[in-house]
Coordinates of C-alpha atoms in Angstrom, one line a residue:
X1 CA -19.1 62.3 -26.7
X2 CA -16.3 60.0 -26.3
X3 CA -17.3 56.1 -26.3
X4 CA -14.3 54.3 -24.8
X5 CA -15.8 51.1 -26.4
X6 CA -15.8 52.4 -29.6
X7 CA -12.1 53.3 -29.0
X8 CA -11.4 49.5 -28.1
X9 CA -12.7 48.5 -30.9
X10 CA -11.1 50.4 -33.2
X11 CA -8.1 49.6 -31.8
X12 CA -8.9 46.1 -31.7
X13 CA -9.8 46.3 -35.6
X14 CA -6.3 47.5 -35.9
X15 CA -4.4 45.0 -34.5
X16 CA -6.6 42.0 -36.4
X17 CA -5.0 44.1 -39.8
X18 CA -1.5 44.3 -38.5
X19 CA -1.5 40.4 -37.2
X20 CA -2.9 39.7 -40.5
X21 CA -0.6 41.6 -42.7
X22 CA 2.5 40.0 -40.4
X23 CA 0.5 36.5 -41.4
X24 CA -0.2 37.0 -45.1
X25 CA 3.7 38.4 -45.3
X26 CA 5.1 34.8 -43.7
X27 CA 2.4 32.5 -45.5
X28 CA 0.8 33.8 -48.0
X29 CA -3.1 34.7 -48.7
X30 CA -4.5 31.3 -49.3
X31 CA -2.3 29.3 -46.7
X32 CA -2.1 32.1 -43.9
X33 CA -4.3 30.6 -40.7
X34 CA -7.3 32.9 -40.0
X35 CA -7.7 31.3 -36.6
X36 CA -3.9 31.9 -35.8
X37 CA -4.8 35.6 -36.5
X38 CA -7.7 36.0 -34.4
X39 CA -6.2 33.9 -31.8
X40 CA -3.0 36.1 -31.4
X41 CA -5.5 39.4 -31.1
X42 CA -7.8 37.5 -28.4
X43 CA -10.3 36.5 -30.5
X44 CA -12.1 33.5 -31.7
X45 CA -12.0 32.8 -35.6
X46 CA -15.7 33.3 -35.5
X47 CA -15.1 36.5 -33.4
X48 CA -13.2 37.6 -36.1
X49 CA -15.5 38.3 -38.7
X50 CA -17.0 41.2 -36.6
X51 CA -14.3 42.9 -38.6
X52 CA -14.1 41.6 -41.7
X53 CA -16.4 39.4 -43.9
X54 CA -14.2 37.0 -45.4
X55 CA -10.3 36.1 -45.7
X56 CA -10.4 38.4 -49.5
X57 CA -11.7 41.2 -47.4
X58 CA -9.6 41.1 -45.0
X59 CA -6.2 41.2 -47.4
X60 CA -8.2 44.0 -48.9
X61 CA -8.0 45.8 -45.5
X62 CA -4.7 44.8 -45.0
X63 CA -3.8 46.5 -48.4
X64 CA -5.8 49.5 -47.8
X65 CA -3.7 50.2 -44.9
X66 CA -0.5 49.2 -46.2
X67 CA -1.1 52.1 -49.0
X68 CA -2.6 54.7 -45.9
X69 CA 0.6 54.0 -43.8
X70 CA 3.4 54.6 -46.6
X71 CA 1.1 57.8 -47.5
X72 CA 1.1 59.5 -44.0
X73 CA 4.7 58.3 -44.0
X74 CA 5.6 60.5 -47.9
X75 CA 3.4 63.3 -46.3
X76 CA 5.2 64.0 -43.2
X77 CA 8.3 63.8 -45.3
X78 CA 6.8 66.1 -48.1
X79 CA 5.8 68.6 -45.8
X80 CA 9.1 68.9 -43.8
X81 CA 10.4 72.5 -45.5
X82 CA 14.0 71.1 -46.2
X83 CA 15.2 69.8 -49.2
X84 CA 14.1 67.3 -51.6
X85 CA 16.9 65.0 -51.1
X86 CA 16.2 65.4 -47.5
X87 CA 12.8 64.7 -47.8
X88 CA 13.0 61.4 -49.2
X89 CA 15.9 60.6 -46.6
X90 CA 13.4 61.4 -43.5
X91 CA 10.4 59.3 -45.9
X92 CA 13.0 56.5 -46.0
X93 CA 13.9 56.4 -42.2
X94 CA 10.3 56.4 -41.4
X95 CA 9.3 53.7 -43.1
X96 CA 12.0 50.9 -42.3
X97 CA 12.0 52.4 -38.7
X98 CA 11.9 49.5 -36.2
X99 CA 8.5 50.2 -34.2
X100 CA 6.6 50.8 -38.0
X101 CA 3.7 49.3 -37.9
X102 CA 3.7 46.1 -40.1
X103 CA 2.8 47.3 -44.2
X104 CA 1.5 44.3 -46.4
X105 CA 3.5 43.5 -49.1
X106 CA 1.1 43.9 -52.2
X107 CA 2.1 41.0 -54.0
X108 CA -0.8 39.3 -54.5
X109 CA -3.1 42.0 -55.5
X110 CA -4.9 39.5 -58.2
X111 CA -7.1 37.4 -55.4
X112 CA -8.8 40.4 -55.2
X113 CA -12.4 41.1 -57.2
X114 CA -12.1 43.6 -60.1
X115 CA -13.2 46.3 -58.0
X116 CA -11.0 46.0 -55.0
X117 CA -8.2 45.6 -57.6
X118 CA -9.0 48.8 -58.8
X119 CA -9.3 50.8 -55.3
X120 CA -5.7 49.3 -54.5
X121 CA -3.8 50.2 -57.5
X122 CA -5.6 53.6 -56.9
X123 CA -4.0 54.1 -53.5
X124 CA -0.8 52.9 -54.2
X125 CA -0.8 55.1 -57.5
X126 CA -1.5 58.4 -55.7
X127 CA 1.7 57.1 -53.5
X128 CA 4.0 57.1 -56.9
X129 CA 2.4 60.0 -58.0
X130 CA 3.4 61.9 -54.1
X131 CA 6.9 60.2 -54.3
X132 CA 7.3 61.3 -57.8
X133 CA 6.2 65.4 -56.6
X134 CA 8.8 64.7 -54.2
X135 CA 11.5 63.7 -56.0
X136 CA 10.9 66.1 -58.8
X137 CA 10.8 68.7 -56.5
X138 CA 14.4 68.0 -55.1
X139 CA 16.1 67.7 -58.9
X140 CA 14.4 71.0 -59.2
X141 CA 16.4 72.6 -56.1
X142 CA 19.3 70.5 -56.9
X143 CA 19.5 67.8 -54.3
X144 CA 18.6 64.7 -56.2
X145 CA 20.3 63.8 -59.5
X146 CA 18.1 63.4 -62.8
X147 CA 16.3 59.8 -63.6
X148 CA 13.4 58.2 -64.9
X149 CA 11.1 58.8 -62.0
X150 CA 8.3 56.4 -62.4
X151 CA 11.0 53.2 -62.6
X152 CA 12.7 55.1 -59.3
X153 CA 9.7 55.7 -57.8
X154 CA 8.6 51.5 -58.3
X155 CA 12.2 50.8 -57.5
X156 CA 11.8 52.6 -53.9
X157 CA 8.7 50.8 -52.9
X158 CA 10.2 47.4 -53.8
X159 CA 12.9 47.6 -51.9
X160 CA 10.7 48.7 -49.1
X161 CA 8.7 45.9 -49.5
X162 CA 11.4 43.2 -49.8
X163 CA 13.5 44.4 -47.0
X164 CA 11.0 42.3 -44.4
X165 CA 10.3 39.3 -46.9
X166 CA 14.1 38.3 -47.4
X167 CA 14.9 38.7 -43.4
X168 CA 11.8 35.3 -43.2
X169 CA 13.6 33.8 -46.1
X170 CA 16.8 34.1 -44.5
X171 CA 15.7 33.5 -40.9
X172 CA 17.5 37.2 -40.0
X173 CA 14.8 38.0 -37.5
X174 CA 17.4 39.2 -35.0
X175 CA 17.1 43.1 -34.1
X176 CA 20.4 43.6 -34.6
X177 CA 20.2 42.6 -38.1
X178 CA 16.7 45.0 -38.6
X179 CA 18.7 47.6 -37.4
X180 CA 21.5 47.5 -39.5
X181 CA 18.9 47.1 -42.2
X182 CA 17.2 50.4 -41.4
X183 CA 20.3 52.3 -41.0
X184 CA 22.0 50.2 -44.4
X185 CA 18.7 51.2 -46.9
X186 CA 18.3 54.9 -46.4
X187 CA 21.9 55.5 -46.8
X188 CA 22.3 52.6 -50.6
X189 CA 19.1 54.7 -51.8
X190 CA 20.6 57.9 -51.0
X191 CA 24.2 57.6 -51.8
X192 CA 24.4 54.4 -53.7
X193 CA 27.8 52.4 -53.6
X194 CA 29.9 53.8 -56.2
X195 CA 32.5 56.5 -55.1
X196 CA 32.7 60.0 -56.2
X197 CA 34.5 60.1 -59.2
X198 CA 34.1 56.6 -60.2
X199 CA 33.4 56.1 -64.1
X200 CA 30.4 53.8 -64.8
X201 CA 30.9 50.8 -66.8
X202 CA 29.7 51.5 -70.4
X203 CA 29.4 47.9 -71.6
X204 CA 26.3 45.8 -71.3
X205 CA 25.3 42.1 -71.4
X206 CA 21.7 40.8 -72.4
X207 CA 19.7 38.1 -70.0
X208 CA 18.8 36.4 -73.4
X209 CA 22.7 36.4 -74.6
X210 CA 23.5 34.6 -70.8
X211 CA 20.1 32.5 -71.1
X212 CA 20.7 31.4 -74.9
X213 CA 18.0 29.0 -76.3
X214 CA 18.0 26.1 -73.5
X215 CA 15.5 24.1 -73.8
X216 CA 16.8 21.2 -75.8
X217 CA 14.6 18.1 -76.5
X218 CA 10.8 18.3 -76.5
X219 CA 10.6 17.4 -73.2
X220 CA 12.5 19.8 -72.0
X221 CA 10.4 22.4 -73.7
X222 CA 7.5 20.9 -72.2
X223 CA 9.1 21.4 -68.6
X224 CA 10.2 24.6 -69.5
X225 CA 7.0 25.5 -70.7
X226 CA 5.0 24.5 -67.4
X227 CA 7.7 26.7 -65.1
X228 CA 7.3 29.9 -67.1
X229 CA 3.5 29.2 -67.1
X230 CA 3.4 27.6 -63.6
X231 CA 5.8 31.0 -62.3
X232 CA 3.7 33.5 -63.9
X233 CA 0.2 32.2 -62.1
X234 CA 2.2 32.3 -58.8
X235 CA 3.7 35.4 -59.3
X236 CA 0.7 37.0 -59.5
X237 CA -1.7 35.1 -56.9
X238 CA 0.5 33.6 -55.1
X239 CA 1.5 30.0 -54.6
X240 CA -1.2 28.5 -52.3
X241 CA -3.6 30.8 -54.6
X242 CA -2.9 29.0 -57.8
X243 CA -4.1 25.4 -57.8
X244 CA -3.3 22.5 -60.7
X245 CA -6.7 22.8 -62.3
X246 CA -5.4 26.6 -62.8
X247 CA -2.4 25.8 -64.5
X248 CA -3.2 23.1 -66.7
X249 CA -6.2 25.2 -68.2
X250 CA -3.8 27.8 -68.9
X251 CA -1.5 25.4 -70.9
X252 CA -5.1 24.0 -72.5
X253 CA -4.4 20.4 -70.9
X254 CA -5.6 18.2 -68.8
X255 CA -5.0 18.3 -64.7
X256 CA -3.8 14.6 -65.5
X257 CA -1.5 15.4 -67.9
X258 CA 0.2 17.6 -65.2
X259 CA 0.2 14.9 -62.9
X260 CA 1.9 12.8 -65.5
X261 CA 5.1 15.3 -65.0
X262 CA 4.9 16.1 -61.5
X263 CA 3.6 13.8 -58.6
X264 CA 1.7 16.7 -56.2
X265 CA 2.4 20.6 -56.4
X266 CA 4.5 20.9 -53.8
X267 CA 7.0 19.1 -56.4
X268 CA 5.5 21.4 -59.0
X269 CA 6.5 24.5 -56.9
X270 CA 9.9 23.1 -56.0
X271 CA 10.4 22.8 -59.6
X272 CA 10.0 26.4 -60.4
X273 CA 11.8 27.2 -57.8
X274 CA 14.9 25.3 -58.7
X275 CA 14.6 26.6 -62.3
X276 CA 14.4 30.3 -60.2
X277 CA 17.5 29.4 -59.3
X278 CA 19.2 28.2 -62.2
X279 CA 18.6 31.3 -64.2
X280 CA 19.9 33.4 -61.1
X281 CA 22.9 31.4 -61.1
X282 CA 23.5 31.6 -64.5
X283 CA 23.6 35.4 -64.2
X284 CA 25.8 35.5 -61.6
X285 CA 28.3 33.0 -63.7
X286 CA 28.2 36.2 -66.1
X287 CA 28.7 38.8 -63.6
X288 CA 31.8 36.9 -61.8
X289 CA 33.2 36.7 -65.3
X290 CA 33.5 40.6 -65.5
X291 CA 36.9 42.5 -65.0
X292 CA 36.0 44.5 -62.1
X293 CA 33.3 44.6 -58.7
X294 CA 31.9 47.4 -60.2
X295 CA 31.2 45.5 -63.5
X296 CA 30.4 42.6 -61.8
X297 CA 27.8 44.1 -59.6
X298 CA 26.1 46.1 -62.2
X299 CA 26.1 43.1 -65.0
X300 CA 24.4 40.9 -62.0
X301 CA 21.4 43.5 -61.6
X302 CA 20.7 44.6 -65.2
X303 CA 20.7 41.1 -66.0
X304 CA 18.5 39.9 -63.3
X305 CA 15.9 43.2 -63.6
X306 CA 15.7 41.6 -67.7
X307 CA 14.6 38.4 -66.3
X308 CA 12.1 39.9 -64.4
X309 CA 10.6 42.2 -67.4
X310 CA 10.9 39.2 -69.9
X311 CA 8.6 35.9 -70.5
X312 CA 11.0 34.4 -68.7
X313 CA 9.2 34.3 -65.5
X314 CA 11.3 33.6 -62.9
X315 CA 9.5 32.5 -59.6
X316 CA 9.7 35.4 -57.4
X317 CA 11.3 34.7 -53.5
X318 CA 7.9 36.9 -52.0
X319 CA 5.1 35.9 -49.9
X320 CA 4.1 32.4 -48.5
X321 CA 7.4 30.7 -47.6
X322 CA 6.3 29.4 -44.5
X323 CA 3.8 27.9 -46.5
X324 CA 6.2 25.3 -47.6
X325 CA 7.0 22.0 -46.2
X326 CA 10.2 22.0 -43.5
X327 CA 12.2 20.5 -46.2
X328 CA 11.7 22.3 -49.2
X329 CA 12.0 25.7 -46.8
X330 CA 15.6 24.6 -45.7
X331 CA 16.9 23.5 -49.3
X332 CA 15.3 26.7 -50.7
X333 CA 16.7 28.8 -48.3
X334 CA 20.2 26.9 -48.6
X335 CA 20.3 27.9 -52.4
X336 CA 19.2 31.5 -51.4
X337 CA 22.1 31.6 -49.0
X338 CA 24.5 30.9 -51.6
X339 CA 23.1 32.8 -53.6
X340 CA 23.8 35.7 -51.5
X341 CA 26.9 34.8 -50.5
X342 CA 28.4 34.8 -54.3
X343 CA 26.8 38.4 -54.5
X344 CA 28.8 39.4 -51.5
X345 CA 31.8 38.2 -52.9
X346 CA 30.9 40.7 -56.1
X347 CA 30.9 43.6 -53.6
X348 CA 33.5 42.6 -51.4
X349 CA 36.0 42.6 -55.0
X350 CA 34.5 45.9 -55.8
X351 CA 35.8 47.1 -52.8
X352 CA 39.3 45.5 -52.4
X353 CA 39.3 46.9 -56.3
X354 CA 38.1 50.4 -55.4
X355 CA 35.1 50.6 -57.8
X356 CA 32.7 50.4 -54.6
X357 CA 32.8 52.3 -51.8
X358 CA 33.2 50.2 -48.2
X359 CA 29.4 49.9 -46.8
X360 CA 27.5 47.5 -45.2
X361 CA 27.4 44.7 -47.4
X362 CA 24.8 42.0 -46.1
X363 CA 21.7 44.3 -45.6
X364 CA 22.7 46.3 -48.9
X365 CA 22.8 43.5 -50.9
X366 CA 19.7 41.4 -49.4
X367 CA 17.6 44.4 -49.9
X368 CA 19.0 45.4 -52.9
X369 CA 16.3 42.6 -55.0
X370 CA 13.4 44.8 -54.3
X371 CA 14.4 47.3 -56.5
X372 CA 13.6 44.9 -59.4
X373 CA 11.1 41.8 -57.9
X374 CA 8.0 43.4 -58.5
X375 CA 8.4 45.9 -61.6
X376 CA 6.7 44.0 -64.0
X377 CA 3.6 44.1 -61.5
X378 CA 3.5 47.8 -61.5
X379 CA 5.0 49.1 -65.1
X380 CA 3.7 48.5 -68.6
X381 CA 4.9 45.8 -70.7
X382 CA 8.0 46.0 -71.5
X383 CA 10.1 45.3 -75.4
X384 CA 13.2 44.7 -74.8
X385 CA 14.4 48.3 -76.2
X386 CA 12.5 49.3 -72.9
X387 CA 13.7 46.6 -70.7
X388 CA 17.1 47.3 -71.2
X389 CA 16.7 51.1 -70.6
X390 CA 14.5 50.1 -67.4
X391 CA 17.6 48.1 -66.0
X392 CA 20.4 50.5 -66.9
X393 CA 18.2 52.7 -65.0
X394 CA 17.8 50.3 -61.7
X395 CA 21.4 49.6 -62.0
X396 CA 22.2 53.3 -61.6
X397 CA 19.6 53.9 -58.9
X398 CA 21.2 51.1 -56.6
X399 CA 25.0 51.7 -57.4
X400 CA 24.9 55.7 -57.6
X401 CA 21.9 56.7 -55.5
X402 CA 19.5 59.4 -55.8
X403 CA 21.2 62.5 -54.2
X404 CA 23.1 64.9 -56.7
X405 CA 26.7 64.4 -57.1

């Protein structure tokens, strides 16, 4: 029999994991506002945990059905009896369609127990493993050109992922600007940016040639020390999920002693930030240095995927910006801006140069990051033999697409 209540409730238990996901995505895990979530689904915090038992359980939930949603998404593509290369188009178009329902970002997968851990990576595993079938079904009827699937595959969902994330950073909430996005990231993944007939630039700079051996006088190591350890706790718990107790026991010193460099971690954060940025700039000093857009725009992303697979550490641009005070979000997003606007600037030469083809430059290139944020998350460890194979690989997946030529 049906029970209409249990229907409401259901639906009601939906809605607290979509306003939650939406939450999580602008603030983070630790500084998202439970009682902001409940309220905006008519609920009271207490209310709340009728459907989940704490704030871990409810990421967990909202993971859960981030993975659910992109499966339903690859399955309705995979079982469309067209072509591979059309397959992953439709897969694509659904899941950066505008009315989607909201998928979490799984970016901070580590505030999770052991066991939760393990169900997540399981779901979004059997995803990679679908997409993979997929793709490897459409080089097999000649649609979609050859590649190292699992770094496509990882490259796919990131850019899925990041589309959403750099739209907050950027303040782009404007449906204008989501709909160019939808319509801009189907068409860079499919066809990429380089036109037909285009050679591809066979020479190759390394992110520790650009990088060199900076840090100069001890302190200065000791700085550089706590960003790259600082950057790698957020990266992977997130920045309101990492406190100064966590860091300084993983450099084996004292929370004082942190305190001695850095007055509060908000000052901390902005630190690794700015030192985010400094590396970033520094490849795109590189890139700008090359001989055509082309060039340019594939030195910038091989470059800034090594960064990402190296100790380096860069601190990602991901979850929890709204988690920042006022000021440090409008001189981080400033920097971001510019940023941007220099990689613009790339593609708008490769174009006036003819190496590129004319597209849609501001969605392509915001979404573009994606491809590389999260990699070291999801693949093994990486030498730099393998790091430099992995970002000749992303390079080519952004600037020539997946469909056969």
């Amino acid at each position: 029999m049906r029970s209409l209540m249990a229907e409401a409730r259901a639906a009601r238990h939906i809605a607290v994991i979509d306003e939650a996901t939406l939450e999580f995505t602008r603030d983070g895990v630790a500084g998202a506002s439970l009682s902001s979530i409940a309220k905006r689904v008519g609920l009271t915090r207490a209310a709340l945990y009728n459907y989940c038992t704490d704030r871990q359980d409810l990421v967990f939930q909202c993971y859960r059905r981030a993975c659910s949603l992109t499966q339903s998404d690859l399955l309705r593509a995979y079982e469309t009896p067209v072509s591979g290369a059309e397959r992953l188009g439709m897969f694509l178009k659904l899941s950066v369609d505008l009315d989607h329902y909201p998928v979490a970002v799984l970016s901070e997968i580590a505030v999770l127990d052991d066991e939760q851990q393990a169900t997540v990576r399981k779901d979004r595993a059997q995803n990679v493993e679908l997409l993979k079938t997929l793709l490897r079904e459409g080089q097999e009827d000649g649609s979609i050109r050859d590649c190292d699937l699992e770094v496509v595959c990882q490259a796919i969902f990131g850019v899925l992922s990041w589309a959403p994330l750099i739209r907050i950073w950027l303040k782009k909430s404007e449906q204008e600007f989501a709909a160019r996005m939808a319509a801009a990231i189907p068409d860079m993944v499919m066809n990429g940016v380089v036109p037909l007939g285009n050679r591809f630039p066979s020479t190759h700079r390394r992110i520790a040639e650009i990088l060199g051996d900076t840090p100069r006088t001890e302190r200065e190591q000791r700085m550089e020390e706590f960003a790259r350890t600082g950057s790698k706790l957020f990266n992977r718990r997130g920045i309101a999920g990492v406190s100064f107790d966590e860091i300084a026991l993983e450099m084996g010193m004292t929370k004082g002693a942190l305190y001695h460099h850095f007055e509060s971690k908000p000052e901390f954060v902005s630190f690794c930030c700015a030192r985010a940025f400094d590396i970033y700039e520094r490849v795109m000093d590189a890139a700008e240095a090359c001989e055509t857009g082309l060039e340019a725009t594939m030195t910038a992303i091989e470059l800034d995927v090594e960064a990402q697979l190296s100790d380096i550490y860069p601190l990602w641009l991901t979850t929890g910006l709204g988690a920042f005070p006022a000021k440090t979000r409008a001189k981080l997003a400033k920097r971001n801006e510019r940023l941007a606007a220099r990689s613009f600037e790339l593609a708008r030469r490769g174009i006036a140069d003819g190496s590129l083809r004319p597209f849609d430059l501001e969605p392509v290139k915001l979404a573009a990051p994606g491809s590389f944020t999260y990699l070291s998350t999801w693949l093994p460890p990486a030498n730099e033999r393998r790091a430099a194979q992995i970002a000749q690989e992303v390079s080519r997946f952004l600037l020539l697409g997946l469909r056969r030529r």
